[in-house]
CSV table of N, CA and C in Angstrom, one decimal:
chain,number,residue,atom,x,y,z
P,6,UNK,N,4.9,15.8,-4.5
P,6,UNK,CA,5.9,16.2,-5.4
P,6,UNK,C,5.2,16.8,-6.6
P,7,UNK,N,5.9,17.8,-7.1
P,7,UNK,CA,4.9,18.6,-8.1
P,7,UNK,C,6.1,18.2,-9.6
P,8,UNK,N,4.8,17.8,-10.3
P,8,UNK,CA,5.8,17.2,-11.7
P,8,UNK,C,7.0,16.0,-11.6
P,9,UNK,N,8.0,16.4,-11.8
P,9,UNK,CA,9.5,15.4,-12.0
P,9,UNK,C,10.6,16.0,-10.8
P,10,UNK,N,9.7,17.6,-10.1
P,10,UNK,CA,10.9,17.5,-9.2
P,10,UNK,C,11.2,16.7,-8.4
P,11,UNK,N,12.6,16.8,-8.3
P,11,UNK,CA,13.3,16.2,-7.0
P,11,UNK,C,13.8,17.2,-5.8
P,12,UNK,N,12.5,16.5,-4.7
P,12,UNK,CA,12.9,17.0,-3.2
P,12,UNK,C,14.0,15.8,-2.3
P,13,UNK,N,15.0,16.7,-2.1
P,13,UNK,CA,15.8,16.2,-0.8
P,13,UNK,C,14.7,16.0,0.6
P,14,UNK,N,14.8,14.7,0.5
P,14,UNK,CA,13.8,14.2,2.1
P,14,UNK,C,14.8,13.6,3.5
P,15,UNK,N,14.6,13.8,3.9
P,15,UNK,CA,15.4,13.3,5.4
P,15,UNK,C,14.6,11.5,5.4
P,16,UNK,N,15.6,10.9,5.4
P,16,UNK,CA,15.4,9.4,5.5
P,16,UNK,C,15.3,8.6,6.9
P,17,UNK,N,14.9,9.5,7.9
P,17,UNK,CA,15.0,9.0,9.5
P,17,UNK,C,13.4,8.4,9.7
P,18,UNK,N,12.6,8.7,9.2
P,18,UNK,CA,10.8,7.5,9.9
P,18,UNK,C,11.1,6.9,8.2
P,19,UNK,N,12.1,6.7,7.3
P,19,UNK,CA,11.6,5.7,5.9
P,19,UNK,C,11.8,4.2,6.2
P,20,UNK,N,11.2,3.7,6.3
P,20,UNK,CA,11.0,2.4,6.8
P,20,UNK,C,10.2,1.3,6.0
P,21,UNK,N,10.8,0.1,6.3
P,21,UNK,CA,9.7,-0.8,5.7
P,21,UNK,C,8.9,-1.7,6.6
P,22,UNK,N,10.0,-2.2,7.6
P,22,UNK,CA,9.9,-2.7,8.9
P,22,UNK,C,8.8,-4.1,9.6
P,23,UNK,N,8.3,-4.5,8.2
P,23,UNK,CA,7.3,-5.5,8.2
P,23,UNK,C,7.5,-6.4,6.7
P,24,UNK,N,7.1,-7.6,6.9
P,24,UNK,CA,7.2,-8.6,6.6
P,24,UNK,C,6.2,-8.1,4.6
P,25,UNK,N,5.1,-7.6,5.3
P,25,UNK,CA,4.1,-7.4,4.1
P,25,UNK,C,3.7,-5.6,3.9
P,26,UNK,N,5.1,-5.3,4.2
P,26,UNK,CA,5.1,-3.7,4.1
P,26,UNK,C,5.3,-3.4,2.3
P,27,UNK,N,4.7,-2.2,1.7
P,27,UNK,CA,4.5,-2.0,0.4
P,27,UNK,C,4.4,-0.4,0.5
P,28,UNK,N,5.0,-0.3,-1.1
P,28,UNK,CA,5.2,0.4,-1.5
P,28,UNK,C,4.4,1.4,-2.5
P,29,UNK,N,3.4,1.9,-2.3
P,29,UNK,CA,2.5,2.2,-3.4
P,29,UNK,C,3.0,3.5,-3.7
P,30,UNK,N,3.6,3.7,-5.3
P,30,UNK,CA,3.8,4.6,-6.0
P,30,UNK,C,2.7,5.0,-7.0
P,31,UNK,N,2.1,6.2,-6.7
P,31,UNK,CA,1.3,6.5,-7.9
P,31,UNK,C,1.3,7.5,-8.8
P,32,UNK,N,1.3,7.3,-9.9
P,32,UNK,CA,1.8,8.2,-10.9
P,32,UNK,C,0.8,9.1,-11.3
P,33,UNK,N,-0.2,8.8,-11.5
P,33,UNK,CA,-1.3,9.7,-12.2
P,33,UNK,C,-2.9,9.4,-11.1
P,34,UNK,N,-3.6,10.7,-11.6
P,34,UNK,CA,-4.7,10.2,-10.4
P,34,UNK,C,-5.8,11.6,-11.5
P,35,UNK,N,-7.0,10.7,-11.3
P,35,UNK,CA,-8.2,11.5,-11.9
P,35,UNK,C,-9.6,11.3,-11.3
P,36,UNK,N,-9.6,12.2,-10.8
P,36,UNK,CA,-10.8,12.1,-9.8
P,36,UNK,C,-10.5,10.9,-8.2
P,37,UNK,N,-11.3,10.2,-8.5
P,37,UNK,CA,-11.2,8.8,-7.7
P,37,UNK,C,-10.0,7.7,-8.0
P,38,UNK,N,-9.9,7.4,-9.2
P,38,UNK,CA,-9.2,6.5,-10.1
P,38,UNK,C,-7.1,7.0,-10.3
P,39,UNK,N,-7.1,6.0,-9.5
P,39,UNK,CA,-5.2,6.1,-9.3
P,39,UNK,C,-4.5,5.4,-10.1
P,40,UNK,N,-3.1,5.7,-10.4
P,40,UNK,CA,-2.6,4.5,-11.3
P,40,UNK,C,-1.4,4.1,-10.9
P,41,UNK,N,-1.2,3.3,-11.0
P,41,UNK,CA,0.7,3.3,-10.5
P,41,UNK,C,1.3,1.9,-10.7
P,42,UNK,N,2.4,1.9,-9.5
P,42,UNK,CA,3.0,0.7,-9.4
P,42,UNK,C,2.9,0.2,-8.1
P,43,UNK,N,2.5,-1.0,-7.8
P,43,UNK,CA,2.9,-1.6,-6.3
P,43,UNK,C,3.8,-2.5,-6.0
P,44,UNK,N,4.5,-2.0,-5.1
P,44,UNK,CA,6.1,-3.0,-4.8
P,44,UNK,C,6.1,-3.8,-3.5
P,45,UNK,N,6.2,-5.4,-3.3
P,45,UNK,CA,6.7,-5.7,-1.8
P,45,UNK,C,8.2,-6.2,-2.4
P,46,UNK,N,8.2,-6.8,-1.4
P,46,UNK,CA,9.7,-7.3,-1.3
P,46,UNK,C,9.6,-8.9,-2.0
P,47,UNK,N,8.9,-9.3,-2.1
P,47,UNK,CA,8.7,-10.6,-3.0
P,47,UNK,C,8.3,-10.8,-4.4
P,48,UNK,N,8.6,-9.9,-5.0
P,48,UNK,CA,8.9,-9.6,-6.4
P,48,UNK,C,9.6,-8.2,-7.0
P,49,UNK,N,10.0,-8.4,-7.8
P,49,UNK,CA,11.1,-7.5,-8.6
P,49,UNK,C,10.4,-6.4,-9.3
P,50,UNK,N,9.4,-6.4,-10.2
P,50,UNK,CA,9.1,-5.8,-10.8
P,50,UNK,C,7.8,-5.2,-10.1
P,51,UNK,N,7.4,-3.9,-10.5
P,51,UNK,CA,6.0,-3.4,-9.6
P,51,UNK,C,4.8,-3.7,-10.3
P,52,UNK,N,3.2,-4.2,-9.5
P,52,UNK,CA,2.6,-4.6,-9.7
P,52,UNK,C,1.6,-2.9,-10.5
P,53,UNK,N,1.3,-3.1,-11.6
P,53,UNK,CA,0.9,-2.1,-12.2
P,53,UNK,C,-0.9,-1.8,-11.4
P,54,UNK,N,-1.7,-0.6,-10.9
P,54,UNK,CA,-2.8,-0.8,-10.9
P,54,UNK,C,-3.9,0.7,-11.0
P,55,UNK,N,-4.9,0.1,-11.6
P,55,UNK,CA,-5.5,1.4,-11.9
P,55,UNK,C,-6.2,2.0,-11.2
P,56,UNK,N,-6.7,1.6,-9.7
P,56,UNK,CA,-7.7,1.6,-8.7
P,56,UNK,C,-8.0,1.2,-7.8
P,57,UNK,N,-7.7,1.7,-6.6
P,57,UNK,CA,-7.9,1.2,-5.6
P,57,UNK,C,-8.4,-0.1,-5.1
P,58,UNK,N,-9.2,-0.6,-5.8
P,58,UNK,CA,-9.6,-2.0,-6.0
P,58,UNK,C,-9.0,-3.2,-6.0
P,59,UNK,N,-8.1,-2.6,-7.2
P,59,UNK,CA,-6.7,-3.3,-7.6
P,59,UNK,C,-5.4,-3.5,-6.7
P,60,UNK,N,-5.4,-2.0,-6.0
P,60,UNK,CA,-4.9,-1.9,-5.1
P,60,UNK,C,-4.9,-3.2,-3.4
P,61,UNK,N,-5.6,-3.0,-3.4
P,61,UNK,CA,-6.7,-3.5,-2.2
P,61,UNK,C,-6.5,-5.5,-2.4
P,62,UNK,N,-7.1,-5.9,-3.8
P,62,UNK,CA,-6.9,-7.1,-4.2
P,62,UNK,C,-5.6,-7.7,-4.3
P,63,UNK,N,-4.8,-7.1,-4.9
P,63,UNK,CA,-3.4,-7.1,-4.8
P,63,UNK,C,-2.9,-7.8,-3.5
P,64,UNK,N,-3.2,-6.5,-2.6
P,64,UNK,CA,-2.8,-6.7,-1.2
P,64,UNK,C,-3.4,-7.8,-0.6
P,65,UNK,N,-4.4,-8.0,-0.5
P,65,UNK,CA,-5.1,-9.4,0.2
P,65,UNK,C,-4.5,-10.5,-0.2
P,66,UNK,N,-3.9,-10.9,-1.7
P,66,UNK,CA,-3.7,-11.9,-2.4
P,66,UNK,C,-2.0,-11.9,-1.4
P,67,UNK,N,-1.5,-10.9,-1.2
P,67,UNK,CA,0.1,-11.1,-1.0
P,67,UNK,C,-0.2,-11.8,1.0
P,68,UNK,N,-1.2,-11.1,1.6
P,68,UNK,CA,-1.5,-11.0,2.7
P,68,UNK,C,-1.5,-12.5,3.6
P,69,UNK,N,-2.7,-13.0,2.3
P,69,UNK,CA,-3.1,-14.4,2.1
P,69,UNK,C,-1.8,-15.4,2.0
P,70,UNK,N,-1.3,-15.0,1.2
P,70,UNK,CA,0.1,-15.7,0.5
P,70,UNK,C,0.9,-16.1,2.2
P,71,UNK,N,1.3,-14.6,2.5
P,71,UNK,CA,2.2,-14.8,3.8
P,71,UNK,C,1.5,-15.3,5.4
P,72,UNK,N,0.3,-15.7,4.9
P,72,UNK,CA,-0.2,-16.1,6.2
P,72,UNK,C,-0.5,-14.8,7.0
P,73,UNK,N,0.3,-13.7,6.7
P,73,UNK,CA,0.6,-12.3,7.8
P,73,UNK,C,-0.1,-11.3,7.2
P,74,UNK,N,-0.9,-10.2,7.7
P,74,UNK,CA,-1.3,-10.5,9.2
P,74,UNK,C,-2.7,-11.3,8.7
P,75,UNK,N,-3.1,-11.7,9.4
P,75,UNK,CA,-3.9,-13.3,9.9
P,75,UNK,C,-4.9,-12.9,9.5
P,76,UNK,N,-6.3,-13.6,8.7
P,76,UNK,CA,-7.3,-12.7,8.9
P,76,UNK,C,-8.2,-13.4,9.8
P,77,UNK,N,-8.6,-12.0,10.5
P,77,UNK,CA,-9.4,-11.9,11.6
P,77,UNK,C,-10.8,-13.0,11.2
P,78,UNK,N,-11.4,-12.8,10.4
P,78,UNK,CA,-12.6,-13.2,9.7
P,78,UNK,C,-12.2,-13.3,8.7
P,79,UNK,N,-12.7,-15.3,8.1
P,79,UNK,CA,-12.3,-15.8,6.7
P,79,UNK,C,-13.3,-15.6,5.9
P,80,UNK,N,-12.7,-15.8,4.5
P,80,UNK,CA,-13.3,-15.5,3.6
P,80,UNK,C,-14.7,-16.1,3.1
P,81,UNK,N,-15.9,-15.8,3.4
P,81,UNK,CA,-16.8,-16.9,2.7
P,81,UNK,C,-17.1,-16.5,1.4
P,82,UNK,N,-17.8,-17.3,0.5
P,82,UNK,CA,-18.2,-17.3,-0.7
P,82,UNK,C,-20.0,-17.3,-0.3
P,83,UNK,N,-20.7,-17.6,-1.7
P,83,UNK,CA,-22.0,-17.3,-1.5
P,83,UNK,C,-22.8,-17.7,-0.6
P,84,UNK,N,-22.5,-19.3,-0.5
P,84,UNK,CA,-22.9,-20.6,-0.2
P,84,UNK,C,-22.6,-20.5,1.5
P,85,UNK,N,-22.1,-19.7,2.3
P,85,UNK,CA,-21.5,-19.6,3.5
P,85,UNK,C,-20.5,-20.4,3.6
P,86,UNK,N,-19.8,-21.4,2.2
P,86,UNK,CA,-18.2,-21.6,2.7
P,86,UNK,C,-17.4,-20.8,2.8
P,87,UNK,N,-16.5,-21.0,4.3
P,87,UNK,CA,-15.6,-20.4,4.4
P,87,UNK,C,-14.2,-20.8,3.5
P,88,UNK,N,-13.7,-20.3,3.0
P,88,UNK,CA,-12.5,-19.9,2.6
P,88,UNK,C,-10.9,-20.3,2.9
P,89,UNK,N,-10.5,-21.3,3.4
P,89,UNK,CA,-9.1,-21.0,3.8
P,89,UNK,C,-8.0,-21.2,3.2
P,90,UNK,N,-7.2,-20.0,3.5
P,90,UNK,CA,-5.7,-20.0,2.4
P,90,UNK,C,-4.9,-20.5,3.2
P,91,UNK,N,-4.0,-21.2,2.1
P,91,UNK,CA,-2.5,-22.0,2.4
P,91,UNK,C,-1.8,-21.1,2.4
P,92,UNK,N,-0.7,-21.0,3.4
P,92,UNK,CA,0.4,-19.8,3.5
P,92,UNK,C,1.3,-20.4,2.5
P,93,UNK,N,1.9,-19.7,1.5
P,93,UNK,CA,2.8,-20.4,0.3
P,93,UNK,C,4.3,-20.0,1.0
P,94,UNK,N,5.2,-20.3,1.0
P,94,UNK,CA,6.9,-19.9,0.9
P,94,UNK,C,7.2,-19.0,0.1
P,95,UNK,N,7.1,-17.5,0.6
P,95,UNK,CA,7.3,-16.9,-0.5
P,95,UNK,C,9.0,-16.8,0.0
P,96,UNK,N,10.0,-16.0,-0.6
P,96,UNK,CA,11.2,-15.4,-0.5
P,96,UNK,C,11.0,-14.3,-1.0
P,97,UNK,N,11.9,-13.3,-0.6
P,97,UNK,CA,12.2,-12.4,-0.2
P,97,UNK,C,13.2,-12.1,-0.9
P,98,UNK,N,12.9,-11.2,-2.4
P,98,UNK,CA,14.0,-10.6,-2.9
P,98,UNK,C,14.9,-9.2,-3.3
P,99,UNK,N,13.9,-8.4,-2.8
P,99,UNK,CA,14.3,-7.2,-2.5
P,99,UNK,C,14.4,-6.4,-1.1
P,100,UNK,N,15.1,-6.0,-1.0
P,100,UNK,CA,15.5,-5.7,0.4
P,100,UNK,C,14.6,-4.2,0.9
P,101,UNK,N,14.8,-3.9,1.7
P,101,UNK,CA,13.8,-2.3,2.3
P,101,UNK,C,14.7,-1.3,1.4
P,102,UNK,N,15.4,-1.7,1.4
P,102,UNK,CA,16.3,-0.2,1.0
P,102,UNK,C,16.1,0.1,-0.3
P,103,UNK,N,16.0,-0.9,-1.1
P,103,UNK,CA,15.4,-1.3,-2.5
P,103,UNK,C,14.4,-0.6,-2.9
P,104,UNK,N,13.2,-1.2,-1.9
P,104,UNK,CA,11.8,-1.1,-2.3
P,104,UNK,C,11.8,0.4,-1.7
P,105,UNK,N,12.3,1.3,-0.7
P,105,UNK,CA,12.6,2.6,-1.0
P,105,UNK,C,13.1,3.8,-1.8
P,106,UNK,N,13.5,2.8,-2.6
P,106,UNK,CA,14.3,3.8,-3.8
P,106,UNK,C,13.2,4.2,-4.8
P,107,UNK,N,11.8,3.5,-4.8
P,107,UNK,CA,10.6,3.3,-5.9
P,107,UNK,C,10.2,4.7,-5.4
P,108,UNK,N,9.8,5.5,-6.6
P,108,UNK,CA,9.2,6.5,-6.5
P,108,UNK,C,7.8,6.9,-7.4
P,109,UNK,N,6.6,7.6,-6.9
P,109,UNK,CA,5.9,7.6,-7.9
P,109,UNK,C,5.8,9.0,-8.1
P,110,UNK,N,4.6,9.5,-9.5
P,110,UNK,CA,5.0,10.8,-10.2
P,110,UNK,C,4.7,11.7,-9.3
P,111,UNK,N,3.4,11.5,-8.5
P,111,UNK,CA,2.8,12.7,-7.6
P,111,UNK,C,2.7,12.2,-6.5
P,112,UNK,N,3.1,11.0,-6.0
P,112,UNK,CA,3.5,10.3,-4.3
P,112,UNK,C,3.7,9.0,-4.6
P,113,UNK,N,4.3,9.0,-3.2
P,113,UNK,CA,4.4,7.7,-2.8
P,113,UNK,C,4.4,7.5,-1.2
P,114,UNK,N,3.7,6.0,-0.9
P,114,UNK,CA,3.5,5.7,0.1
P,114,UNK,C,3.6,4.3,0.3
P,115,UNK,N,4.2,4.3,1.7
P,115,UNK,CA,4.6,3.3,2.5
P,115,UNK,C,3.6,2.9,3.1
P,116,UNK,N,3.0,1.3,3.0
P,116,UNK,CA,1.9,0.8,3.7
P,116,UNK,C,2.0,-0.2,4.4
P,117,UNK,N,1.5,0.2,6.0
P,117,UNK,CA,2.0,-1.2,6.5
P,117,UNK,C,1.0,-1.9,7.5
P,118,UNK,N,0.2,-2.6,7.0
P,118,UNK,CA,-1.1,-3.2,7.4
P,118,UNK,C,-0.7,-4.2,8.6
P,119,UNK,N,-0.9,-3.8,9.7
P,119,UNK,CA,-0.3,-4.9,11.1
P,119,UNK,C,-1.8,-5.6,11.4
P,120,UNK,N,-3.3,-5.4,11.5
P,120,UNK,CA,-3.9,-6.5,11.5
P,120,UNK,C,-4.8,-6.5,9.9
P,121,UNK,N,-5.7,-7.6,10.5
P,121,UNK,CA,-7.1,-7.8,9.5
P,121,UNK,C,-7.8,-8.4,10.3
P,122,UNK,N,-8.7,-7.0,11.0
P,122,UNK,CA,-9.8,-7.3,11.6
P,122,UNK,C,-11.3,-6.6,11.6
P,123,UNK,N,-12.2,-7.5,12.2
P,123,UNK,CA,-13.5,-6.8,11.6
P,123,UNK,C,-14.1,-6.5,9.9
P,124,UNK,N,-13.0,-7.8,9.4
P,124,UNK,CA,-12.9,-8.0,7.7
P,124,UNK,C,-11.8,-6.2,7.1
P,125,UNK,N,-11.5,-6.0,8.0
P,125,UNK,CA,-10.6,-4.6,7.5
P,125,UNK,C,-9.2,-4.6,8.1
P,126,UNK,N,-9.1,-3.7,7.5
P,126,UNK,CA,-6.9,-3.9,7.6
P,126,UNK,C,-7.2,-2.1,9.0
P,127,UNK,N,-6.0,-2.8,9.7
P,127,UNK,CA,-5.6,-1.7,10.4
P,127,UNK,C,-3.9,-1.2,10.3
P,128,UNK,N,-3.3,-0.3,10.3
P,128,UNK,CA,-2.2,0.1,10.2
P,128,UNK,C,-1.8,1.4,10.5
P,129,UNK,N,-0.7,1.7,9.4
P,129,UNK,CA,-0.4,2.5,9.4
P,129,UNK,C,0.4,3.2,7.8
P,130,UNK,N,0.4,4.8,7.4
P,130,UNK,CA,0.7,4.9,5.9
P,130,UNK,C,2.0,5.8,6.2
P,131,UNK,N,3.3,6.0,5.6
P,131,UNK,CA,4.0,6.9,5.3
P,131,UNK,C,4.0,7.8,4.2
P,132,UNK,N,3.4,9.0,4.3
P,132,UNK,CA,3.8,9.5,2.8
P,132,UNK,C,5.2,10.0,2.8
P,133,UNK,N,6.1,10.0,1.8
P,133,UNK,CA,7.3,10.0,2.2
P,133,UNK,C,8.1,11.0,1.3
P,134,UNK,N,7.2,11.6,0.5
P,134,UNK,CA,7.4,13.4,0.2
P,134,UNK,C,7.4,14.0,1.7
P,135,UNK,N,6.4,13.8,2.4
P,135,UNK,CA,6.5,14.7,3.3
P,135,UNK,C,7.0,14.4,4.6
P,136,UNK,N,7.6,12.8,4.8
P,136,UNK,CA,7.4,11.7,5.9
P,136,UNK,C,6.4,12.2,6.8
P,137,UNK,N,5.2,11.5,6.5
P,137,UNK,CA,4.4,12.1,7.6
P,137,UNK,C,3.6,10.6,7.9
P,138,UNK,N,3.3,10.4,8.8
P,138,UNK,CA,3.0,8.9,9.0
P,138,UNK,C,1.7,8.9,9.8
P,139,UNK,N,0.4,8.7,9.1
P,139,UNK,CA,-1.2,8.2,9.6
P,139,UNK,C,-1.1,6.8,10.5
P,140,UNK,N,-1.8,6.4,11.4
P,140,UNK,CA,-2.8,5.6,11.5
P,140,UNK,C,-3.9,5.0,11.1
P,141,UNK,N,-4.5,4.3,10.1
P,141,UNK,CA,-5.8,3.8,9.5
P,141,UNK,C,-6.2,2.4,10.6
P,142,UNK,N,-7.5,2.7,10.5
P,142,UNK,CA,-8.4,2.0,11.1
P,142,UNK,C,-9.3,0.7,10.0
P,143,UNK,N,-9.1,1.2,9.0
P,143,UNK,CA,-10.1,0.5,7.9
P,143,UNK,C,-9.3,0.5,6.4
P,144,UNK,N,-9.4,-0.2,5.6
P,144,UNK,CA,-9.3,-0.2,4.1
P,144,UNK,C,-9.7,1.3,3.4
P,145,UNK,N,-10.9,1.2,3.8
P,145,UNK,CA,-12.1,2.4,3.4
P,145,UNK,C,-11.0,3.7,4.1
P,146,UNK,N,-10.6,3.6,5.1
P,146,UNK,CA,-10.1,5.2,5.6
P,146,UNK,C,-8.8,5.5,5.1
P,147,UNK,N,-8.0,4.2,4.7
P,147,UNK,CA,-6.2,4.3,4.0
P,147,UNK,C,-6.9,4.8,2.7
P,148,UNK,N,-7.5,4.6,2.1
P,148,UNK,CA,-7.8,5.3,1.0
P,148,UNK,C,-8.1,6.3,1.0
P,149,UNK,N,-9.1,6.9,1.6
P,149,UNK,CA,-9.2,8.2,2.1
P,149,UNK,C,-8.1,8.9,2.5
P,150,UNK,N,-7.2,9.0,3.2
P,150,UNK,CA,-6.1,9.1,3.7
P,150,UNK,C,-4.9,9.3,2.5
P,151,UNK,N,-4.6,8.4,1.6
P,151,UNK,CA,-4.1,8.7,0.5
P,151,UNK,C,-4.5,9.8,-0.4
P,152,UNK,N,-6.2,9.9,-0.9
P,152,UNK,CA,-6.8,10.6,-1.5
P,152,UNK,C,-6.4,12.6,-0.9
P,153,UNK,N,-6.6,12.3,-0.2
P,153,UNK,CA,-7.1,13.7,0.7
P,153,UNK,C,-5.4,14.1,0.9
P,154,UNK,N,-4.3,13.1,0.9
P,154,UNK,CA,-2.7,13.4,0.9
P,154,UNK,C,-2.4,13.9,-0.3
P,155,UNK,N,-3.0,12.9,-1.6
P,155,UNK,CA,-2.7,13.7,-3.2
P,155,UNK,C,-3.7,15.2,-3.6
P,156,UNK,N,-4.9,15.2,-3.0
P,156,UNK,CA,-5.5,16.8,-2.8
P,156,UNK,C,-4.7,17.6,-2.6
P,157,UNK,N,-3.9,17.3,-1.5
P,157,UNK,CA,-3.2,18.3,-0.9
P,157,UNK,C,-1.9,18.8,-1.8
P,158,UNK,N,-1.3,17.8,-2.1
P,158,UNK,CA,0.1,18.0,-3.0
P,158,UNK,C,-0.3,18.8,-4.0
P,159,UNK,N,-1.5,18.1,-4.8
P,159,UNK,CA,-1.7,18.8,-6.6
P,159,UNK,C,-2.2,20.3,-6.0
P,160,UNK,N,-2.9,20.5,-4.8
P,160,UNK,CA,-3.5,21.8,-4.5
P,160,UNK,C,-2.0,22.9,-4.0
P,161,UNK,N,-0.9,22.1,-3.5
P,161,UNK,CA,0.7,22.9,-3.7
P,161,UNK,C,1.0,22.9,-4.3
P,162,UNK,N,0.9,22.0,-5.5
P,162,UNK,CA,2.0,22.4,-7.0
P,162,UNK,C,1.2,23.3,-7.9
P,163,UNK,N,-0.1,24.1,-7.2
P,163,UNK,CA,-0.8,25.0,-8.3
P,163,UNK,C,-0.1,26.2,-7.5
P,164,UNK,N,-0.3,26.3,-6.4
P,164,UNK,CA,0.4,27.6,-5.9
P,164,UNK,C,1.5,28.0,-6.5
């Protein structure tokens, strides 16, 4: 999306369709360094963040939370303890349709991490300017994958 316009998108692959599906709206991006809002469905307001890191942390913390998806390999700390999280009760306050309506300045994307394995997420991304929907293999490659999606948009709104 170039600036504040508004494109008419066809809503047929907009989906949320998972339990720990998200919304990453990003407003501004400089170089490496993104900023935006992140939305699940178990909170109201979007989680603000400035980097992928954030990004990333965010998500494991929600991941962790829902028990879903599972991780493949737990967490150790220095000492070779391992790590195990309590799945909390979260609820569910916003609905898909909801967390659809979130839009960011220069994209947004639908993330929906179905494992955690080999210490990495595998899934899949919607960008939903363009509905176009990836496969990711790794953490490291959805990022890439996003990056290389916002190249492309800022490199159409110079045209």
């Amino acid at each position: 999306m170039c600036g504040k316009d508004v494109i008419q998108m066809r809503r047929s692959g907009h989906y949320i369709g998972t339990p720990n599906g998200m919304v990453l709206c990003v407003d501004s991006r400089d170089r490496e360094m993104i900023e935006g809002r992140l939305y699940h469905g178990y909170e109201k307001e979007g989680i603000r963040f400035q980097s992928y890191e954030k990004v990333i942390r965010t998500s494991e913390e929600l991941f962790n939370a829902l028990g879903f998806p599972y991780a493949g390999n737990g967490d150790r700390d220095i000492y070779g303890r391992v790590h195990d999280y309590q799945k909390k009760e979260l609820v569910r306050i916003m609905k898909d349709e909801e967390l659809l309506e979130k839009r960011g300045d220069i994209g947004t994307f639908v993330v929906r991490v179905q494992h955690r394995q080999h210490s990495s997420w595998q899934g899949r991304v919607t960008y939903l300017e363009e509905d176009k929907t990836v496969y990711f293999r790794s953490a490291l490659e959805l990022v890439k994958i996003i990056d290389g999606t916002l190249d492309n948009a800022q490199d159409n709104c110079k045209e």
